[in-house]
mmCIF file of C-alpha atoms and ligand atoms in Angstrom:
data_model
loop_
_atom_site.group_PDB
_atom_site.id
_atom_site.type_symbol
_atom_site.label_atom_id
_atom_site.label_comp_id
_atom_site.label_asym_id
_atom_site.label_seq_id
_atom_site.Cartn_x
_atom_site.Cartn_y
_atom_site.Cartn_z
ATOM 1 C CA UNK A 1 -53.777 -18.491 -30.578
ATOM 2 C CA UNK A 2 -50.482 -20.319 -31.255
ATOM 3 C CA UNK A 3 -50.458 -22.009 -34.169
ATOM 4 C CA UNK A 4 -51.212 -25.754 -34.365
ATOM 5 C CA UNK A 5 -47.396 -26.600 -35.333
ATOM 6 C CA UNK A 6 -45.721 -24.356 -33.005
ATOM 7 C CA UNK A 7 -47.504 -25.982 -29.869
ATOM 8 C CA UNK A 8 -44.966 -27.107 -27.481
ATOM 9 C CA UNK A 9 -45.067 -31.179 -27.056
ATOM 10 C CA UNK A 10 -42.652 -31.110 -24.521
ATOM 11 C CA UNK A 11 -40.359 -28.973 -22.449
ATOM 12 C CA UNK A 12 -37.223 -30.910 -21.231
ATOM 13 C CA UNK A 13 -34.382 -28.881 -19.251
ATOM 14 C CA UNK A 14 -33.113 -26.659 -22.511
ATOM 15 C CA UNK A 15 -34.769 -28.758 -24.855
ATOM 16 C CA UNK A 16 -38.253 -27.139 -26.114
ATOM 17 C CA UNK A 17 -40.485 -30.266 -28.659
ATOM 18 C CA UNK A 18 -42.874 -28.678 -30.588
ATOM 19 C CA UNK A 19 -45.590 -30.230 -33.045
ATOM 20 C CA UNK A 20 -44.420 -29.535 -35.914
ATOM 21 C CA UNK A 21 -40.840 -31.515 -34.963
ATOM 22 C CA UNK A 22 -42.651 -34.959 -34.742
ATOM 23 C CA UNK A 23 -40.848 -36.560 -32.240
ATOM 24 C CA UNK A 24 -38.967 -39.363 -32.895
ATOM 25 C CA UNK A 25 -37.977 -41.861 -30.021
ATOM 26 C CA UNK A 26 -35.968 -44.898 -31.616
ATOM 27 C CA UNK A 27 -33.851 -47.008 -30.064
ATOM 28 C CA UNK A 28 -33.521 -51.212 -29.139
ATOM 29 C CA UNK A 29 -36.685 -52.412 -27.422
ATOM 30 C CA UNK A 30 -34.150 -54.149 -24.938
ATOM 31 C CA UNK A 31 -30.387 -52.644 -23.662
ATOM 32 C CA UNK A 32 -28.540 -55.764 -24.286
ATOM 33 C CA UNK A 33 -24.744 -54.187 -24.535
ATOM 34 C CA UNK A 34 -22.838 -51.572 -24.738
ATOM 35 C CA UNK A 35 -21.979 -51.528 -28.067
ATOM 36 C CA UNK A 36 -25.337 -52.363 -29.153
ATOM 37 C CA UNK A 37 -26.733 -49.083 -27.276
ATOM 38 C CA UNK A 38 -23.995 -47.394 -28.943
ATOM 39 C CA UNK A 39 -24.769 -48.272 -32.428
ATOM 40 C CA UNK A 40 -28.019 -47.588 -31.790
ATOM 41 C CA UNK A 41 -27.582 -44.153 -30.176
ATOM 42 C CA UNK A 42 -25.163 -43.171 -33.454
ATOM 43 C CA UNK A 43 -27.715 -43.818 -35.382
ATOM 44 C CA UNK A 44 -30.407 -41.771 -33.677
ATOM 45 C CA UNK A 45 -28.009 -38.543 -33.430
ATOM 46 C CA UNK A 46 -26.726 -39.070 -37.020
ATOM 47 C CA UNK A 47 -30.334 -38.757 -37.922
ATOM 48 C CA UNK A 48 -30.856 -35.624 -36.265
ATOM 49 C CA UNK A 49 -33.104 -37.012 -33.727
ATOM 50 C CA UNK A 50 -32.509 -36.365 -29.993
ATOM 51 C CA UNK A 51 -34.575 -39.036 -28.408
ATOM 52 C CA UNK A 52 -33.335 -42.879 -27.378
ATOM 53 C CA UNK A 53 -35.467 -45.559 -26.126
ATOM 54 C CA UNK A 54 -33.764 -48.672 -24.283
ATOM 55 C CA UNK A 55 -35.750 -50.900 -21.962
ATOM 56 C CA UNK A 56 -33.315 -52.080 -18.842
ATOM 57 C CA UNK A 57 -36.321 -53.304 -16.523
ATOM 58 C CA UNK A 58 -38.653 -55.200 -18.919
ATOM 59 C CA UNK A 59 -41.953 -56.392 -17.904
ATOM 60 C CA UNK A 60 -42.239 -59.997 -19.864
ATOM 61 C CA UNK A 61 -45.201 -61.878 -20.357
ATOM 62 C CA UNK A 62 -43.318 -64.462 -20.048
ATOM 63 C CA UNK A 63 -41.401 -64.416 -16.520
ATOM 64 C CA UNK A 64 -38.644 -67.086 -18.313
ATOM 65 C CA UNK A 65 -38.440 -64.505 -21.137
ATOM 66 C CA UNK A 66 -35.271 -61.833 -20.492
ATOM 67 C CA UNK A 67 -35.707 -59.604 -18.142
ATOM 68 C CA UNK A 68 -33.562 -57.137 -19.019
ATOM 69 C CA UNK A 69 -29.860 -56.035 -17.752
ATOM 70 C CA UNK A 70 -31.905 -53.686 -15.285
ATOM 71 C CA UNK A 71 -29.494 -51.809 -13.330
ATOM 72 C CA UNK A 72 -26.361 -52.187 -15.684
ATOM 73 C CA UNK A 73 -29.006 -51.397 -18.161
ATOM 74 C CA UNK A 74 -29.498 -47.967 -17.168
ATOM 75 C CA UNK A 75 -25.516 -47.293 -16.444
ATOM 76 C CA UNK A 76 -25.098 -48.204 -20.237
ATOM 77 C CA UNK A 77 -27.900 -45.909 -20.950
ATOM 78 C CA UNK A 78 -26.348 -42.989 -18.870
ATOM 79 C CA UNK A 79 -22.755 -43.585 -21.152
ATOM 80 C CA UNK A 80 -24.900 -43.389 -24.241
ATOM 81 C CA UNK A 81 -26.640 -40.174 -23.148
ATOM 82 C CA UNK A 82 -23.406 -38.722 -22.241
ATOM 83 C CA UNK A 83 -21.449 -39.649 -25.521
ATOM 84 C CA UNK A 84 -24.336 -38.693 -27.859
ATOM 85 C CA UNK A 85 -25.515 -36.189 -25.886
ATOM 86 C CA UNK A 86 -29.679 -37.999 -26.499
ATOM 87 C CA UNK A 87 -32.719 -37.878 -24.145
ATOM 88 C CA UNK A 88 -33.205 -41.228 -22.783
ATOM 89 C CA UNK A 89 -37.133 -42.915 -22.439
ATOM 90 C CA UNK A 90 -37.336 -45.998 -20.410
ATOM 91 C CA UNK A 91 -39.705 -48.132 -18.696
ATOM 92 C CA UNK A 92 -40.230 -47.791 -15.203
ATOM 93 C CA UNK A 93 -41.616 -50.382 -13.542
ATOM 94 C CA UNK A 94 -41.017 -49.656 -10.089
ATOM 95 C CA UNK A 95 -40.929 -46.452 -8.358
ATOM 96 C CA UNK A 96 -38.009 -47.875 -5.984
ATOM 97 C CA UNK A 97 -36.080 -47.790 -9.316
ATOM 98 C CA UNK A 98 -36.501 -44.327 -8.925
ATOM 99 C CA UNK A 99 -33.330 -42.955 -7.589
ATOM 100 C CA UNK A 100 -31.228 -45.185 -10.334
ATOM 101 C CA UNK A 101 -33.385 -43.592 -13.265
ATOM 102 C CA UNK A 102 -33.058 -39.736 -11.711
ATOM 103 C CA UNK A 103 -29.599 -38.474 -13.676
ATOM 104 C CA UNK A 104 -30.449 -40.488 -16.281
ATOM 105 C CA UNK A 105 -33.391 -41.496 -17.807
ATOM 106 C CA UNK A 106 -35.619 -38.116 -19.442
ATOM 107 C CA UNK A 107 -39.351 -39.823 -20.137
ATOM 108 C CA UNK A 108 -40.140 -42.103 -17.866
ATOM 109 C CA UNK A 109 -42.367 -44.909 -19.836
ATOM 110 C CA UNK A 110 -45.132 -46.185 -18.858
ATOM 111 C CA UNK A 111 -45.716 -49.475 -20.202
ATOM 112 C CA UNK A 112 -49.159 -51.491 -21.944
ATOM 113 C CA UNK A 113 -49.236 -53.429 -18.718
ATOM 114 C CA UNK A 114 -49.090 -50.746 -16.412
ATOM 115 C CA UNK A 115 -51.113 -48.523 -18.028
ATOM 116 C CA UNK A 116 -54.130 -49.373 -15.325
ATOM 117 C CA UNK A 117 -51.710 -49.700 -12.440
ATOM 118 C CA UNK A 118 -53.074 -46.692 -10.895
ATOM 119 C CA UNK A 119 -50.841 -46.625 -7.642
ATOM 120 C CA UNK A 120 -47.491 -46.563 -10.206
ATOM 121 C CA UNK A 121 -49.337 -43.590 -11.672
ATOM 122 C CA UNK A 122 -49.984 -41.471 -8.789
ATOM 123 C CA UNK A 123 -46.369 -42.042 -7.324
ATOM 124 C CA UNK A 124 -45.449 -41.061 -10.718
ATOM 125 C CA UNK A 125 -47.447 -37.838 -10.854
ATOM 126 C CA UNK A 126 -45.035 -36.917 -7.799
ATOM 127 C CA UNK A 127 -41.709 -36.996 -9.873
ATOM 128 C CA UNK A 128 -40.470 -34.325 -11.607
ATOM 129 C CA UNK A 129 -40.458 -35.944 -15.286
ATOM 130 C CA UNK A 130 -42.451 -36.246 -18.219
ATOM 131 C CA UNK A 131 -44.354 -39.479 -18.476
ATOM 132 C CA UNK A 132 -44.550 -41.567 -21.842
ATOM 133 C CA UNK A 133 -48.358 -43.474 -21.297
ATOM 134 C CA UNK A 134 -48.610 -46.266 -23.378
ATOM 135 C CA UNK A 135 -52.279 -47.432 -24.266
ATOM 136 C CA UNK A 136 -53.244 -50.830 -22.554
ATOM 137 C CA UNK A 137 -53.695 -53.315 -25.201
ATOM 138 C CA UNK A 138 -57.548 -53.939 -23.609
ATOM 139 C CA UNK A 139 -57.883 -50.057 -22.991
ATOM 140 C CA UNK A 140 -60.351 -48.119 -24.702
ATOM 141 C CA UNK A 141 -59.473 -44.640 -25.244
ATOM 142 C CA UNK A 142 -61.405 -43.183 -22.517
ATOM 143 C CA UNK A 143 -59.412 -45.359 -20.133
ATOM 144 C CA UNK A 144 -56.508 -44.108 -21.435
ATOM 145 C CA UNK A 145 -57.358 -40.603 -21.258
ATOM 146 C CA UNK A 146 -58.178 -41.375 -17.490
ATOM 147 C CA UNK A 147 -55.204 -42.803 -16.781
ATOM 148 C CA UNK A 148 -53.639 -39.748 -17.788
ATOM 149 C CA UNK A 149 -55.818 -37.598 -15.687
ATOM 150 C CA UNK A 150 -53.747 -39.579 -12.390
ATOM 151 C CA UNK A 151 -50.840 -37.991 -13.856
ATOM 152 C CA UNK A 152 -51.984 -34.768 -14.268
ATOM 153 C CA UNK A 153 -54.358 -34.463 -11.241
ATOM 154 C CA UNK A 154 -51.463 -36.033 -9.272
ATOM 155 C CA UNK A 155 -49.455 -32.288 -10.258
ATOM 156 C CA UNK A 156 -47.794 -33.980 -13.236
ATOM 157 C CA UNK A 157 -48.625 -32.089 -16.743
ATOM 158 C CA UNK A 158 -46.127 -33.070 -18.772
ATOM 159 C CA UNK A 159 -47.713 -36.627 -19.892
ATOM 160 C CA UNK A 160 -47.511 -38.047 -23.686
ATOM 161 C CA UNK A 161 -49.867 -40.588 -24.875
ATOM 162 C CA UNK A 162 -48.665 -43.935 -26.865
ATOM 163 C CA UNK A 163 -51.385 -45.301 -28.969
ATOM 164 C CA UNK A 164 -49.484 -48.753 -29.636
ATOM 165 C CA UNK A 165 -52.322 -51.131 -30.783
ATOM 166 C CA UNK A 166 -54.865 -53.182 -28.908
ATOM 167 C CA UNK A 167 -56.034 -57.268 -28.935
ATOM 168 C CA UNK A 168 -58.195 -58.173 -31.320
ATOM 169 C CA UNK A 169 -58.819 -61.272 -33.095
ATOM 170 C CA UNK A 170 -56.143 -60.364 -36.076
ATOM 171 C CA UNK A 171 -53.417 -63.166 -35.789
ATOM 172 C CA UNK A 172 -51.289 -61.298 -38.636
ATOM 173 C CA UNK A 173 -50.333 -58.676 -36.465
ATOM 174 C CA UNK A 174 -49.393 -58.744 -33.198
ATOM 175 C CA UNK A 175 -51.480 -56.104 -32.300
ATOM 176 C CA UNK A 176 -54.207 -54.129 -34.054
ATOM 177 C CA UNK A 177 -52.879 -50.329 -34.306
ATOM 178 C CA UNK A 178 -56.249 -48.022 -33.480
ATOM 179 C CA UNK A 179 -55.315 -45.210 -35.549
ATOM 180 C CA UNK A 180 -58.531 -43.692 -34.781
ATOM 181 C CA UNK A 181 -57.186 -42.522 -31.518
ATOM 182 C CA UNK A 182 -55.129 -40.635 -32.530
ATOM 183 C CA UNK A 183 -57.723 -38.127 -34.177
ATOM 184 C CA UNK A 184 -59.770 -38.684 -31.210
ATOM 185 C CA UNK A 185 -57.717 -37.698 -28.553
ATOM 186 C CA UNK A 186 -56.668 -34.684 -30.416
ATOM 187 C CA UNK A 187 -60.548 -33.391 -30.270
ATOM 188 C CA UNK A 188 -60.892 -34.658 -26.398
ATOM 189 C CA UNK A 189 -57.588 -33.868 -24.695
ATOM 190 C CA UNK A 190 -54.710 -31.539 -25.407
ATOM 191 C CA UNK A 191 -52.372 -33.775 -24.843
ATOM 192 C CA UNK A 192 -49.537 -35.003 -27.356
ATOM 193 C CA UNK A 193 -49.986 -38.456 -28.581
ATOM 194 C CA UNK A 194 -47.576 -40.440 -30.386
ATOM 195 C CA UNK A 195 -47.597 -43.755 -32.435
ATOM 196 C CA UNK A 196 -45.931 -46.964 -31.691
ATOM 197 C CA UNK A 197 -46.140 -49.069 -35.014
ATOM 198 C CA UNK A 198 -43.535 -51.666 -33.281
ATOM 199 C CA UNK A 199 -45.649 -52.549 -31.241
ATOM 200 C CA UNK A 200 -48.119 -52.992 -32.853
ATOM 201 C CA UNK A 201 -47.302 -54.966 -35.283
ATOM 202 C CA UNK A 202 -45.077 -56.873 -34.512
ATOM 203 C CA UNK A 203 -43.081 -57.587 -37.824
ATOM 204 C CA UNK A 204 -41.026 -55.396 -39.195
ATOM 205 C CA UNK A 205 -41.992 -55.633 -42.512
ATOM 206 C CA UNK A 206 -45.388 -53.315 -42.354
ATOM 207 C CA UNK A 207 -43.473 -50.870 -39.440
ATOM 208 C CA UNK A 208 -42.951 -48.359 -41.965
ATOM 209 C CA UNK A 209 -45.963 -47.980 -43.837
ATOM 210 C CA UNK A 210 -48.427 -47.866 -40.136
ATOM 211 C CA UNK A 211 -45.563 -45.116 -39.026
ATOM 212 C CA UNK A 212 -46.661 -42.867 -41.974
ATOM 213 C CA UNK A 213 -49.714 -43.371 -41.292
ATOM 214 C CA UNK A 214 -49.548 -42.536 -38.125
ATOM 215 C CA UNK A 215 -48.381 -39.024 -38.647
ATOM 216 C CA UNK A 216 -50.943 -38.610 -41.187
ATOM 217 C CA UNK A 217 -53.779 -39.330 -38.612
ATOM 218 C CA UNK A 218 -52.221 -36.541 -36.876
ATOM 219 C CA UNK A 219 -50.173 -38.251 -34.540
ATOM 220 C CA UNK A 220 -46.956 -35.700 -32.963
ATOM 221 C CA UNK A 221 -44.465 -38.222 -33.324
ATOM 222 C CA UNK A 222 -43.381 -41.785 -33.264
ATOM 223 C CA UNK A 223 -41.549 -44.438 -30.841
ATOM 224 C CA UNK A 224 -40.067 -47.367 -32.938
ATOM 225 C CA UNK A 225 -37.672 -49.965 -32.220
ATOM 226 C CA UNK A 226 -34.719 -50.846 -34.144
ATOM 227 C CA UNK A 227 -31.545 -53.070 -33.599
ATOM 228 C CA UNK A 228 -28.217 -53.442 -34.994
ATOM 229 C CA UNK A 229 -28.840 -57.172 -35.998
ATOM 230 C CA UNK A 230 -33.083 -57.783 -35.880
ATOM 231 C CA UNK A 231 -32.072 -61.610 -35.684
ATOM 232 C CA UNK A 232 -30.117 -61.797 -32.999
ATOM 233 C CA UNK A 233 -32.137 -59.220 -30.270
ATOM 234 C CA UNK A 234 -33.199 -60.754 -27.242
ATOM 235 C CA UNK A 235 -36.298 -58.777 -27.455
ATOM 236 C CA UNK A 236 -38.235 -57.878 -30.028
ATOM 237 C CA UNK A 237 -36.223 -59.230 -33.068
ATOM 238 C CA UNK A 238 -39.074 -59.693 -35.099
ATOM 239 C CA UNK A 239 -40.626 -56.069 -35.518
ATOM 240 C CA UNK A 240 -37.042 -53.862 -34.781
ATOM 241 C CA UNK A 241 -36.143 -52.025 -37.638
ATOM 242 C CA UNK A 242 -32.611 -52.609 -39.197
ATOM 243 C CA UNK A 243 -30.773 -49.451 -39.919
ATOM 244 C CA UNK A 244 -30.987 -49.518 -43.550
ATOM 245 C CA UNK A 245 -34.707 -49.606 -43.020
ATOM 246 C CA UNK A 246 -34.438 -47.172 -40.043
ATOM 247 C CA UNK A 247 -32.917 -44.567 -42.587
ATOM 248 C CA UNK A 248 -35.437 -45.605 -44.985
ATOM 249 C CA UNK A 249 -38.227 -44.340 -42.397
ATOM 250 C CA UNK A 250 -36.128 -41.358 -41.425
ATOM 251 C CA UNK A 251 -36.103 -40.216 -45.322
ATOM 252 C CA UNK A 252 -39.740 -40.906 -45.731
ATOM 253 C CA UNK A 253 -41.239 -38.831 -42.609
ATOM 254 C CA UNK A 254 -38.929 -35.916 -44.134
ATOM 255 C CA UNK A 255 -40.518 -36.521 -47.127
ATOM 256 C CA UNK A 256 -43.857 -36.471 -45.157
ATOM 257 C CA UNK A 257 -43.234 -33.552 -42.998
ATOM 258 C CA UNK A 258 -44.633 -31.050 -45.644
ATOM 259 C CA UNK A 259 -47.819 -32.203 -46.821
ATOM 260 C CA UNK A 260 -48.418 -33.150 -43.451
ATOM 261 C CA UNK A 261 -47.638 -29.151 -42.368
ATOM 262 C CA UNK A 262 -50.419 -28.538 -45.063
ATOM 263 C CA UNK A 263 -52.880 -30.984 -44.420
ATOM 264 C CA UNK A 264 -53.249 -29.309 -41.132
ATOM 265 C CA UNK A 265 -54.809 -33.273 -39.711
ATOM 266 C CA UNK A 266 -54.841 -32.389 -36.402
ATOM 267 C CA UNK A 267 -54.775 -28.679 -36.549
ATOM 268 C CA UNK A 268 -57.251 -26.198 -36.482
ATOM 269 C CA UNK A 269 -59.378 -26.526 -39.528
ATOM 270 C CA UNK A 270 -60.352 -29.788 -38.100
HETATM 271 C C1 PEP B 301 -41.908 -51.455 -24.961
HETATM 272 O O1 PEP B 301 -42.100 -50.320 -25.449
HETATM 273 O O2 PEP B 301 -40.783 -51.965 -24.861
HETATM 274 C C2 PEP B 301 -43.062 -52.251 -24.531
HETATM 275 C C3 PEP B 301 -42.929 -53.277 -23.700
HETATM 276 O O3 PEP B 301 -44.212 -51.856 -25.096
HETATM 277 P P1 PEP B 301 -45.728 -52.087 -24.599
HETATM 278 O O4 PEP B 301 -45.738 -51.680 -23.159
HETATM 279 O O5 PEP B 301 -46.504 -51.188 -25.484
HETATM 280 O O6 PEP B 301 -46.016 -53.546 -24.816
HETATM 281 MN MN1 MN B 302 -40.388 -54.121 -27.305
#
């Protein structure tokens, strides 16, 4: 039996993730510019980390909110890629947006307000890339886990969970992070799961303790937002991480990374 941190997460054209690498995916919630991208993407690779999140179609709540650059979005993705030489996760919103995201984008993302858009899913299950599945924010686990099984009974195994909080009557928070899924889906699927503390908190402030914590519930890696200049984002100011905090996470999960490696959380003991 391969051991717990040698399990493969995912397997990306030469690019093999296992557990024990806790995936990383940073990046702005929104692509606003180039040179935001760009700062963004530096930072990534200068942290050793090979994955870069960008949203270029966004689904708002709000349908005055910004949409997103959407197509030029995705053409400054593909120059960031290239320079950097990162894995790019975005939201896909749209399967007609298909043929635009093919050279580009790695992980398509599945967003919290898609998650139960079950048509998306099985067109989805038909293309040849690894799906990030983002929890629903009124999704119990065992919805989630069903949404997945779309993907993967669709012919599509290479899925990746998001637990990224759900609605509860906390006002502090944006969201209420349900670490206890991450433990949970562990014992019920085998699929990877990941945390998104941006989400669900919504303030920057608490991002980096709920990311530790995260990966000490046993979680196989994080997505987190950051920004050049938090204040001035179009999306998502309020919980993106600045980059003196971002390298301030970055230390702290490599700090992490060993007791977590001994704690075996998630592993086989459990
Ligand atoms: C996002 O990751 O940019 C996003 C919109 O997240 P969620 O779907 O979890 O709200
Ligand atoms: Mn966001």
């Amino acid at each position: 039996m391969t051991h717990f941190l040698d399990q493969t997460i995912l397997e990306i054209d030469e690019l093999t993730v296992k557990r024990k690498d806790r995936i990383l995916i940073a990046g702005p919630c929104s692509v606003e510019s180039q040179g935001q991208v760009f700062a963004c993407a530096r930072e990534v690779a200068e942290a050793g980390y090979k994955f870069m999140r960008g949203g270029a179609f966004k689904p708002r709540t709000n349908p005055y909110s910004f949409q997103g650059l959407q197509e030029e979005g995705i053409r400054i993705l593909a120059k960031a890629k290239k320079e950097f030489g990162l894995k790019i996760v975005t939201e896909i919103i749209d399967v007609d947006h298909f043929p635009l995201y093919r050279d580009t984008v790695d992980i398509l993302q599945v967003g919290a307000r898609n998650m139960s858009n079950f048509q998306l899913l099985k067109q989805l299950a038909t293309f040849n890339k690894p799906v990030l599945l983002k929890r629903g924010y009124g999704a119990t686990i065992e919805e989630l886990l069903l949404a997945a099984e779309y993907l993967l009974s669709g012919g599509n195994s290479r899925v990746i969970l998001c637990e990224r909080g759900i609605r509860t009557f906390e006002t502090m928070t944006r969201s209420t992070l349900d670490l206890s899924s991450v433990p949970l889906v562990k014992k019920m699927s085998s699929l990877p799961i990941i945390v998104d503390p941006s989400h669900a908190c919504g303030r920057s402030d608490i991002v980096i303790p709920m990311a530790l914590a995260g990966l000490a519930a046993g979680a196989d890696g994080l997505i987190v937002e950051i920004h050049p200049n938090p204040p001035k984002a179009l999306c998502d100011g309020l919980q993106s991480l600045d980059f003196s905090k971002f390298r301030t996470l970055v230390k702290e999960i490599q700090l992490l990374k060993p007791f977590l490696d001994q704690i075996d959380v998630a592993g086989e003991n459990t």
